[in-house]
PDB file of N, CA and C in Angstrom:
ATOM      1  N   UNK A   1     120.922 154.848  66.456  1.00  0.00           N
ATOM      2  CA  UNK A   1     121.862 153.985  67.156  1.00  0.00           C
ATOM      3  C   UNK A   1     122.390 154.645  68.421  1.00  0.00           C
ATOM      4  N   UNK A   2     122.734 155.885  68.144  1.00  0.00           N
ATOM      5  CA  UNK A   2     123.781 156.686  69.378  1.00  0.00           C
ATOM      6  C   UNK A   2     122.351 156.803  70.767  1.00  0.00           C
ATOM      7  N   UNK A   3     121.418 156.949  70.128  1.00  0.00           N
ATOM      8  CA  UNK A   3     119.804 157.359  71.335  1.00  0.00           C
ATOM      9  C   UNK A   3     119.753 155.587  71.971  1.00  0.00           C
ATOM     10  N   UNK A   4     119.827 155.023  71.070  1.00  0.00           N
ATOM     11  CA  UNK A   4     119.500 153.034  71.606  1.00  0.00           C
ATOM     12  C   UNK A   4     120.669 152.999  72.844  1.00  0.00           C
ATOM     13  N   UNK A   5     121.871 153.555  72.104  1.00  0.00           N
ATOM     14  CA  UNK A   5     122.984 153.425  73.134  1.00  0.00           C
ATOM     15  C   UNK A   5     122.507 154.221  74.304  1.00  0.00           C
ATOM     16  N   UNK A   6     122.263 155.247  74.752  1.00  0.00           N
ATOM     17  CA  UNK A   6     121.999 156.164  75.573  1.00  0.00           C
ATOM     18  C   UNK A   6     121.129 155.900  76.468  1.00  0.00           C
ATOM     19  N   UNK A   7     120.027 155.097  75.562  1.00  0.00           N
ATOM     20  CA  UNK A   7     118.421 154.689  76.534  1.00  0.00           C
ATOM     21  C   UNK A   7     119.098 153.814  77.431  1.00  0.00           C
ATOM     22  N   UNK A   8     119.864 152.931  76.729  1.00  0.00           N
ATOM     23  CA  UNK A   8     120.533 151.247  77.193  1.00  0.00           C
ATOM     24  C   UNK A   8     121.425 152.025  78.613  1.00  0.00           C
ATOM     25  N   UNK A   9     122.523 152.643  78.408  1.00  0.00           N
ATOM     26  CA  UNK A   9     122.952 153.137  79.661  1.00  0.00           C
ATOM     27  C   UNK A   9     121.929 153.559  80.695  1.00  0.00           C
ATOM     28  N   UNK A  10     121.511 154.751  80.589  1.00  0.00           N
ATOM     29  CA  UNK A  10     120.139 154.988  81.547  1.00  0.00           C
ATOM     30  C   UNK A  10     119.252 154.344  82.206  1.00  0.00           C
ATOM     31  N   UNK A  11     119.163 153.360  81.510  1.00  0.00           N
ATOM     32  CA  UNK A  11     118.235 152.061  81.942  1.00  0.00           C
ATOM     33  C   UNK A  11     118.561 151.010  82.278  1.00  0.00           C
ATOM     34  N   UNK A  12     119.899 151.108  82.668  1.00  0.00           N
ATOM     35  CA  UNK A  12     120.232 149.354  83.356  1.00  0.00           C
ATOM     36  C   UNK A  12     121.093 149.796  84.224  1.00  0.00           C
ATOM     37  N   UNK A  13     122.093 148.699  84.970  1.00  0.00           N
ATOM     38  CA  UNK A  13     123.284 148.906  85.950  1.00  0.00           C
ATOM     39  C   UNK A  13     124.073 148.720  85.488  1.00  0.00           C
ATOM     40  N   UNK A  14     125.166 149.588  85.198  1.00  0.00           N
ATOM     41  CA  UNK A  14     126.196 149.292  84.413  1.00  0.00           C
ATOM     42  C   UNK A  14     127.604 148.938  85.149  1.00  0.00           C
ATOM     43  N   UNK A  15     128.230 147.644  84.435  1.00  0.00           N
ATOM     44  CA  UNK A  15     129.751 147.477  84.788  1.00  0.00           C
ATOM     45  C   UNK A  15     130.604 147.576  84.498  1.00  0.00           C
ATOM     46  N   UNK A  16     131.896 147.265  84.413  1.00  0.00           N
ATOM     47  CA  UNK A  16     133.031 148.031  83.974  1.00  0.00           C
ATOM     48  C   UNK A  16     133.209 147.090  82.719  1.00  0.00           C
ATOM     49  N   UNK A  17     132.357 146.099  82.069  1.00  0.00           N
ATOM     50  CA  UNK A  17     132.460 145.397  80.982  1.00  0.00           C
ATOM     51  C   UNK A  17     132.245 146.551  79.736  1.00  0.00           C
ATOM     52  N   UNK A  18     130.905 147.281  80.548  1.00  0.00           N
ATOM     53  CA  UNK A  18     129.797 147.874  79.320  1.00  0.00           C
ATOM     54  C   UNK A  18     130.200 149.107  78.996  1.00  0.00           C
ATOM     55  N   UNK A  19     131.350 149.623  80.108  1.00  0.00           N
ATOM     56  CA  UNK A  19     131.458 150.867  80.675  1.00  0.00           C
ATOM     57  C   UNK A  19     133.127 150.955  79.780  1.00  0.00           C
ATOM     58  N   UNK A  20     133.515 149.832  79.406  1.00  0.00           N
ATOM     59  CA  UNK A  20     134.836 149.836  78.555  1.00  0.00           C
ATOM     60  C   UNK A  20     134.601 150.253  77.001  1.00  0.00           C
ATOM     61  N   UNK A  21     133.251 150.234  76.439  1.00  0.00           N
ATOM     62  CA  UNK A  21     132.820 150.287  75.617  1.00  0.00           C
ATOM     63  C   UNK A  21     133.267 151.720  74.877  1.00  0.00           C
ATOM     64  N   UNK A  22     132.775 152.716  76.110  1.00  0.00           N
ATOM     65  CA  UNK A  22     133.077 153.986  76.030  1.00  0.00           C
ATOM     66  C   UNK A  22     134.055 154.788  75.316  1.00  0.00           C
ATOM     67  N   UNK A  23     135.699 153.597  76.040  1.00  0.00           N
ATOM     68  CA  UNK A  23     136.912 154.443  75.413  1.00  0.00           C
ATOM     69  C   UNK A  23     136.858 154.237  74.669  1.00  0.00           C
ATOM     70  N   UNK A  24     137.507 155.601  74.038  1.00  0.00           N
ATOM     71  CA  UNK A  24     138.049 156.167  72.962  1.00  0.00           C
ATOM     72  C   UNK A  24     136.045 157.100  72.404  1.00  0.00           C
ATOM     73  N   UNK A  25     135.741 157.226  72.815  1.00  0.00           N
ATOM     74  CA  UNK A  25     134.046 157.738  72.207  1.00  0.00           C
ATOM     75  C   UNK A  25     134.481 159.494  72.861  1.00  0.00           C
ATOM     76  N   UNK A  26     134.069 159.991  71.369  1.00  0.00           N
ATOM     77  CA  UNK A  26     134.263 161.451  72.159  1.00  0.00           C
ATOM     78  C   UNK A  26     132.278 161.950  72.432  1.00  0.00           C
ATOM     79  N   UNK A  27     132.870 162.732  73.584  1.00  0.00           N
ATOM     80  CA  UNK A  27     131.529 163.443  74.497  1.00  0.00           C
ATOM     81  C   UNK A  27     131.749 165.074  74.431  1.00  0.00           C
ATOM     82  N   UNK A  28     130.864 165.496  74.814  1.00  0.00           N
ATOM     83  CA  UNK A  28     130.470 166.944  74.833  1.00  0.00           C
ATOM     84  C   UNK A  28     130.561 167.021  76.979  1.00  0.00           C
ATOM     85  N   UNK A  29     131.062 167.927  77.254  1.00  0.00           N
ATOM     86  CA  UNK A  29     131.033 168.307  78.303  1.00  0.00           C
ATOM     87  C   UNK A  29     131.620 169.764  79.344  1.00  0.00           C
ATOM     88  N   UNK A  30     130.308 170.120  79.242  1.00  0.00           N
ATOM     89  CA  UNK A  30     130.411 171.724  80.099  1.00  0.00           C
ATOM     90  C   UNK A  30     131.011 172.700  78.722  1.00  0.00           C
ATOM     91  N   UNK A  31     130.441 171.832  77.769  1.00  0.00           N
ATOM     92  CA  UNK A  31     130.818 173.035  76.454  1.00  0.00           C
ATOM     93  C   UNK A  31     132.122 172.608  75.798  1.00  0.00           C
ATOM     94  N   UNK A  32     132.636 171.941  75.837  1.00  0.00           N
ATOM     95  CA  UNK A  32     133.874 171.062  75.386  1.00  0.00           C
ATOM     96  C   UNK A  32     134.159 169.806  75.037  1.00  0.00           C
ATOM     97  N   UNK A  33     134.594 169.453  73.766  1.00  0.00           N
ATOM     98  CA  UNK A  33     135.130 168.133  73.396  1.00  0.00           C
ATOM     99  C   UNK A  33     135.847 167.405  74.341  1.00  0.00           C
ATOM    100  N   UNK A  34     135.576 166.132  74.651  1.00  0.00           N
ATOM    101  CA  UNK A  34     136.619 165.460  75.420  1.00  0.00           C
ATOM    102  C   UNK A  34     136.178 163.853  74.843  1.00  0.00           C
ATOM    103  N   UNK A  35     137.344 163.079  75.217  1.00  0.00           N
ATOM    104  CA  UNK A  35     137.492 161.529  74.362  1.00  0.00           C
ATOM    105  C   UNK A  35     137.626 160.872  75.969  1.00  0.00           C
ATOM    106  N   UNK A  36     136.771 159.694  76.443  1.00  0.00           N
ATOM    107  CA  UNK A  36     136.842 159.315  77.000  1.00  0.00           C
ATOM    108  C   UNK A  36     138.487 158.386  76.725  1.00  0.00           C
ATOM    109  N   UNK A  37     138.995 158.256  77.613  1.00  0.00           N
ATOM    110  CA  UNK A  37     140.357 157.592  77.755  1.00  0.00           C
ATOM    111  C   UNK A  37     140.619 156.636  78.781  1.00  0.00           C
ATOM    112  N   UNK A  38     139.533 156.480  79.974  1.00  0.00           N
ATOM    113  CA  UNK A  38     140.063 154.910  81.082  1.00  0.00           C
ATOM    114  C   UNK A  38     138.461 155.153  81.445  1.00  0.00           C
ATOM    115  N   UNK A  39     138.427 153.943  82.098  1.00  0.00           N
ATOM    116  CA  UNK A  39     138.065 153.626  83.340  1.00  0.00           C
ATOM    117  C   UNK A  39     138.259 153.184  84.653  1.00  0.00           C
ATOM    118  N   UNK A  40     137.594 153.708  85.705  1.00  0.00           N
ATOM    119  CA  UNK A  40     138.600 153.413  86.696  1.00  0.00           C
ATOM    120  C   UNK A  40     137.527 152.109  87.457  1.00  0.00           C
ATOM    121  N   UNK A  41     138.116 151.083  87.366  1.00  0.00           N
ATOM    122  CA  UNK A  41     136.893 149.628  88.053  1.00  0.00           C
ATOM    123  C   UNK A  41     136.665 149.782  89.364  1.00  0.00           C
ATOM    124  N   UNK A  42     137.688 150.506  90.075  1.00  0.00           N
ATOM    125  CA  UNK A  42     137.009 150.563  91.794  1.00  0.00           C
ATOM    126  C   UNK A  42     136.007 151.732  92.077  1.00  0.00           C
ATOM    127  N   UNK A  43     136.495 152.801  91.462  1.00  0.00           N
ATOM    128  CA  UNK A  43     135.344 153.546  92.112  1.00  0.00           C
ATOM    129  C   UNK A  43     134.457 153.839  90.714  1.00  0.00           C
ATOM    130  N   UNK A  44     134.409 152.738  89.668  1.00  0.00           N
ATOM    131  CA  UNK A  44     133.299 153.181  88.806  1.00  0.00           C
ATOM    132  C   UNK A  44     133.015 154.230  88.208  1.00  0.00           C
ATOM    133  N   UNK A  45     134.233 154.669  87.101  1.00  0.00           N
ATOM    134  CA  UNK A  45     134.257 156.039  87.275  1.00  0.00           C
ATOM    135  C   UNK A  45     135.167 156.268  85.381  1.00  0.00           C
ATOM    136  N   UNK A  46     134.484 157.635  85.067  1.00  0.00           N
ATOM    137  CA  UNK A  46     135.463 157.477  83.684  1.00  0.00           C
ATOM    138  C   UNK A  46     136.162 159.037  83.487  1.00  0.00           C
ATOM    139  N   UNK A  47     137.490 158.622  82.265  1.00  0.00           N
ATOM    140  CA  UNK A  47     138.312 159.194  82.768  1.00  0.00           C
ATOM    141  C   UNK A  47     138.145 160.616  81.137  1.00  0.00           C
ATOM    142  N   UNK A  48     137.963 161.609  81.284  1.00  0.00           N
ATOM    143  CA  UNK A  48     137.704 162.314  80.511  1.00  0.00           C
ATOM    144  C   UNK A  48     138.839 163.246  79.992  1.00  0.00           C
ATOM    145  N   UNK A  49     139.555 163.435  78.964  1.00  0.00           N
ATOM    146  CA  UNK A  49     140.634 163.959  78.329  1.00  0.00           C
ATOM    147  C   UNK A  49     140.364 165.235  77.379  1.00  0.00           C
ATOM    148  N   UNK A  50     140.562 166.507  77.128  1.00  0.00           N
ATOM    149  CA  UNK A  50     139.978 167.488  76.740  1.00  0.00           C
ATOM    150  C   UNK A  50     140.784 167.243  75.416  1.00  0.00           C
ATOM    151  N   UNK A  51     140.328 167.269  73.713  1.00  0.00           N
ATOM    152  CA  UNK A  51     140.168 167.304  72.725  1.00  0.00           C
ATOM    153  C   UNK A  51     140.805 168.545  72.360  1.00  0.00           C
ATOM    154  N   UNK A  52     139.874 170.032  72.689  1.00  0.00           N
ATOM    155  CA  UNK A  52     140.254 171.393  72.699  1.00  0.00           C
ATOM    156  C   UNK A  52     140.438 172.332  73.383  1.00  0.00           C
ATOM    157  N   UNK A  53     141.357 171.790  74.294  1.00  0.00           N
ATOM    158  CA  UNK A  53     141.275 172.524  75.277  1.00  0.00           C
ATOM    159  C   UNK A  53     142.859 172.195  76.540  1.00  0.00           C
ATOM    160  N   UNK A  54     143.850 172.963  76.924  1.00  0.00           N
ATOM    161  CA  UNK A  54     144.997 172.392  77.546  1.00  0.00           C
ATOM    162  C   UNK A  54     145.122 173.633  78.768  1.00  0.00           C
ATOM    163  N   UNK A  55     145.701 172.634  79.734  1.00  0.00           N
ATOM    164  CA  UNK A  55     146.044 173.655  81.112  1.00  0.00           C
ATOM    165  C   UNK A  55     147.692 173.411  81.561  1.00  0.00           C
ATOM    166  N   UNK A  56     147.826 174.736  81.887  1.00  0.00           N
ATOM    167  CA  UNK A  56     149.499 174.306  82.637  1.00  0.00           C
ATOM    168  C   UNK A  56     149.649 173.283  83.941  1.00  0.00           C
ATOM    169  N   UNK A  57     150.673 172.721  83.715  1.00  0.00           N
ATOM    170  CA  UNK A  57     150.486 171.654  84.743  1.00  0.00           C
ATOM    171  C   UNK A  57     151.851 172.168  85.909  1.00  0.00           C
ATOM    172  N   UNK A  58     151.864 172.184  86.877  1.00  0.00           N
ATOM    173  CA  UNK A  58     152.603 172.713  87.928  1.00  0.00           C
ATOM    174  C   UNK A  58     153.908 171.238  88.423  1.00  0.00           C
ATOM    175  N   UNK A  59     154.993 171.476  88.676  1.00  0.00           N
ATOM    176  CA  UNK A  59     155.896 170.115  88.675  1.00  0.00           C
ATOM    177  C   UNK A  59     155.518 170.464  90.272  1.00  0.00           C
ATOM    178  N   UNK A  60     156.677 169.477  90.781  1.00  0.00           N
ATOM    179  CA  UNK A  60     156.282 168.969  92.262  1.00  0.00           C
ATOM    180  C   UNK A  60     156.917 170.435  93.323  1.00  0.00           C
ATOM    181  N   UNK A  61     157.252 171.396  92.259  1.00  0.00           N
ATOM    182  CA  UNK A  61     157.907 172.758  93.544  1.00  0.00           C
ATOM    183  C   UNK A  61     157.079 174.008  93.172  1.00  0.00           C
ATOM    184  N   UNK A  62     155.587 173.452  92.538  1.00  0.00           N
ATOM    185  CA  UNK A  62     154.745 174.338  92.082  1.00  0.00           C
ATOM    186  C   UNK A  62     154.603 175.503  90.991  1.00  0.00           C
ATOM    187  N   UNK A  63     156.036 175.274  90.498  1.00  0.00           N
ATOM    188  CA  UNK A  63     156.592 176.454  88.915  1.00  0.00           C
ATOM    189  C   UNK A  63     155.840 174.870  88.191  1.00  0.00           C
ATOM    190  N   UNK A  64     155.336 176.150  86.681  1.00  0.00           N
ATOM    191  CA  UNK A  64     155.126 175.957  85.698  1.00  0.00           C
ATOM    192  C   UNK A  64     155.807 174.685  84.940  1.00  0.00           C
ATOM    193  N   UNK A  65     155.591 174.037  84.796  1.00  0.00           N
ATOM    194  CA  UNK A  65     155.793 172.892  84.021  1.00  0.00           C
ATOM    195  C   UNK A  65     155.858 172.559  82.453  1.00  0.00           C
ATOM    196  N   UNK A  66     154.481 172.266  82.174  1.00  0.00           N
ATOM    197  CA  UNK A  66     154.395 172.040  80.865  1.00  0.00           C
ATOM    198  C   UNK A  66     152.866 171.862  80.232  1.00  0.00           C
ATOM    199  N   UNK A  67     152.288 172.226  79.137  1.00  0.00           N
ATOM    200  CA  UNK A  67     151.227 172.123  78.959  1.00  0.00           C
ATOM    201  C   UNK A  67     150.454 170.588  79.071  1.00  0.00           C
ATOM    202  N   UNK A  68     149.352 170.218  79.317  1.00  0.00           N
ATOM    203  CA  UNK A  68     148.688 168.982  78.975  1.00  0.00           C
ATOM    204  C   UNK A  68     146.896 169.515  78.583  1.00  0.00           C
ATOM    205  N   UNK A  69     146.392 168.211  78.153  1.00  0.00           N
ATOM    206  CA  UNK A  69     145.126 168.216  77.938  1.00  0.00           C
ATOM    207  C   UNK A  69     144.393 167.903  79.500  1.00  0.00           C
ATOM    208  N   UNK A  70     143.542 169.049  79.270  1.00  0.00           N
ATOM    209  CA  UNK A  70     142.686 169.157  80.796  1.00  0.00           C
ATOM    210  C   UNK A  70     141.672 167.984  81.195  1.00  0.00           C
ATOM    211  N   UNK A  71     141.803 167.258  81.821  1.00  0.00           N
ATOM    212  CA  UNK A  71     141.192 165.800  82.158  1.00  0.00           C
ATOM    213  C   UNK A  71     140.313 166.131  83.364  1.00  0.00           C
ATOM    214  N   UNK A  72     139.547 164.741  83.634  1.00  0.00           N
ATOM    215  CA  UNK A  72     137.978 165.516  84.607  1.00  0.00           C
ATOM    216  C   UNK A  72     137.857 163.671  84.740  1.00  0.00           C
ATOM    217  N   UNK A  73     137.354 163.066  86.536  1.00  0.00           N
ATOM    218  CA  UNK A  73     137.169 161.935  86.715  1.00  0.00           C
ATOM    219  C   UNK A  73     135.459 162.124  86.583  1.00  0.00           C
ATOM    220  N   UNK A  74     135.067 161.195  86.118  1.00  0.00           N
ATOM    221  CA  UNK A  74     132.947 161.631  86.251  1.00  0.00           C
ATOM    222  C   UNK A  74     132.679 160.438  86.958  1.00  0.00           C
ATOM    223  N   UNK A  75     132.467 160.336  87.829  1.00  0.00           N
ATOM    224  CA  UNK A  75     132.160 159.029  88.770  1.00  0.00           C
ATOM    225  C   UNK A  75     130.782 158.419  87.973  1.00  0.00           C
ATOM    226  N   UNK A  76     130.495 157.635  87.743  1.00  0.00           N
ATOM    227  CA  UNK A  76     129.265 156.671  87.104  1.00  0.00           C
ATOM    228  C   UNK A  76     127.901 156.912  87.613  1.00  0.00           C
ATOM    229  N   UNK A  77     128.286 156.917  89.113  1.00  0.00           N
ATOM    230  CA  UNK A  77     126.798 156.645  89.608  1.00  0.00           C
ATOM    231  C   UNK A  77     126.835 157.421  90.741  1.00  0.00           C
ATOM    232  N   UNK A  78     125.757 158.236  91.529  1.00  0.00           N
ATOM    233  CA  UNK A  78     125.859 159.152  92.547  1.00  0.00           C
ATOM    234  C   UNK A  78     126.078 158.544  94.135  1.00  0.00           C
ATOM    235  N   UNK A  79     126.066 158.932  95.367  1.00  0.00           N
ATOM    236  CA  UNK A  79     126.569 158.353  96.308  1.00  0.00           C
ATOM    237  C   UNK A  79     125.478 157.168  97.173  1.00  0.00           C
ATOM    238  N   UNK A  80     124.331 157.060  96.674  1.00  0.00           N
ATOM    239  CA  UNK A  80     123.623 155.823  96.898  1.00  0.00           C
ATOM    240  C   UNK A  80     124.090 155.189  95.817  1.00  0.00           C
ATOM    241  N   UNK A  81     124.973 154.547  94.668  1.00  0.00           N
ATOM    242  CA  UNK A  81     125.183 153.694  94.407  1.00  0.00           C
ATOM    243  C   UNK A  81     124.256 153.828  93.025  1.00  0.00           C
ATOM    244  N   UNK A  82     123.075 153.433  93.410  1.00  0.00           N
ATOM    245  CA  UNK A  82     121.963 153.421  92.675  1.00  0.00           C
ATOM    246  C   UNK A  82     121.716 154.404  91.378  1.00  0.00           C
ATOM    247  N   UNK A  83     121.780 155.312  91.531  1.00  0.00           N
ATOM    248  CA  UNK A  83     121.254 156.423  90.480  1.00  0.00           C
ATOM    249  C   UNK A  83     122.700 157.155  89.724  1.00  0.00           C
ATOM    250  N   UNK A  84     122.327 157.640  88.632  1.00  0.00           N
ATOM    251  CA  UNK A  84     123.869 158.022  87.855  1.00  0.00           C
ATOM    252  C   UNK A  84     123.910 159.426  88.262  1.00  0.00           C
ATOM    253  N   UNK A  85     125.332 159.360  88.475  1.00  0.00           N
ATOM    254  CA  UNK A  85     126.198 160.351  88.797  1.00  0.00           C
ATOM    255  C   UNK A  85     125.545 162.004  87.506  1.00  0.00           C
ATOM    256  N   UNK A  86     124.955 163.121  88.528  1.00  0.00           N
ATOM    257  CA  UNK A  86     124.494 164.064  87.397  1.00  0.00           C
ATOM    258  C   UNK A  86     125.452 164.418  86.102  1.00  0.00           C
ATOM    259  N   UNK A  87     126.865 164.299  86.565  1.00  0.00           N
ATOM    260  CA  UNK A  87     127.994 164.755  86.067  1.00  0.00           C
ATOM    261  C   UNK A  87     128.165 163.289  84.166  1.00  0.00           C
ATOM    262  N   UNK A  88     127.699 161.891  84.602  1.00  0.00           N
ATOM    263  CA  UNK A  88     128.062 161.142  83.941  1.00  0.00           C
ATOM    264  C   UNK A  88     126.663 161.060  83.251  1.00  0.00           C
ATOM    265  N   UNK A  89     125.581 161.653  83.710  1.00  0.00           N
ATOM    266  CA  UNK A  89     124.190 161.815  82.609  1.00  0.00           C
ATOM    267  C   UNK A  89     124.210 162.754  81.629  1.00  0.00           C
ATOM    268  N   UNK A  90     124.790 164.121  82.151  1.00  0.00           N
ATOM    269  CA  UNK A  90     124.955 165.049  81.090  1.00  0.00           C
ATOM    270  C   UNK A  90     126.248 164.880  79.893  1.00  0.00           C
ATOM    271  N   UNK A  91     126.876 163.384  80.215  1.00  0.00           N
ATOM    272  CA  UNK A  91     127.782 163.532  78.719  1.00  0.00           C
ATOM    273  C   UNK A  91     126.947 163.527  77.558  1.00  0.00           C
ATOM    274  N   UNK A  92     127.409 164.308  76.526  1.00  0.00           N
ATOM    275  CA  UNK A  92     126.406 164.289  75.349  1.00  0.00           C
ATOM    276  C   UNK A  92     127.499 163.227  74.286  1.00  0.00           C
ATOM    277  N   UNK A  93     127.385 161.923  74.431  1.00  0.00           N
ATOM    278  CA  UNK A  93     127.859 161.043  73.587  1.00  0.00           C
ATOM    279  C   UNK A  93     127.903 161.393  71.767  1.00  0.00           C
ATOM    280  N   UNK A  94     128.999 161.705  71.091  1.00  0.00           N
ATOM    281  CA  UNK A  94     129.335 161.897  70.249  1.00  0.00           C
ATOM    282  C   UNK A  94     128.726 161.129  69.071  1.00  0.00           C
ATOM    283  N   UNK A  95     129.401 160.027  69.556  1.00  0.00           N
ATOM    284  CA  UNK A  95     129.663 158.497  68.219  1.00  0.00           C
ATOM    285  C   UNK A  95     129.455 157.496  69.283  1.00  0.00           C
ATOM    286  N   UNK A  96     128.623 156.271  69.203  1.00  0.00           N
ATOM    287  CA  UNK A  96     128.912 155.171  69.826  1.00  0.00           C
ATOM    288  C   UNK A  96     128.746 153.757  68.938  1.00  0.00           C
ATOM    289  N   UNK A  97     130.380 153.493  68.453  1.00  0.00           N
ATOM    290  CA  UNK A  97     130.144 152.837  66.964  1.00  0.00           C
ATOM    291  C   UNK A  97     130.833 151.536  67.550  1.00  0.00           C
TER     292      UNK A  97
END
């Protein structure tokens, strides 16, 4: 099922219908758990939330803040439009239930 899902992305044009599907599906990326969490419909793009993994976040006078989960935008498709973004081919899709 998860490979049918995978071929199906790879092989068609995808929109932000098919591409909603995603949230909440956790992925493998650059060696780390992350749960997809949005999409963004204008620039086609998804929004990646780190599982195991947190960074300090800096307030607006650049001191230390507070911890969060380390997030990453993967744009869909590369800058002809056409072909997928290298960054959004190498998610290694978890579960797609």
């Amino acid at each position: 099922m998860v490979q049918q899902a995978i071929y199906l992305i790879l092989s068609m044009k995808l929109d932000i219908n098919q591409l909603t599907t995603l949230i909440g599906q956790e992925t493998v990326f650059q060696g780390h758990r992350y749960r997809v969490v949005e999409i963004l419909e204008v620039e086609l793009a998804v929004i990646l939330e780190a599982t195991d993994q947190q960074v300090v976040q800096e307030d607006q006078y650049g001191e230390n803040s507070r911890c969060v989960a380390r997030s990453f935008v993967i744009p869909v498709y590369g800058p002809d439009g056409e072909t997928l973004n290298t960054g959004f081919s190498e998610l290694e899709l978890i579960s797609l239930e």
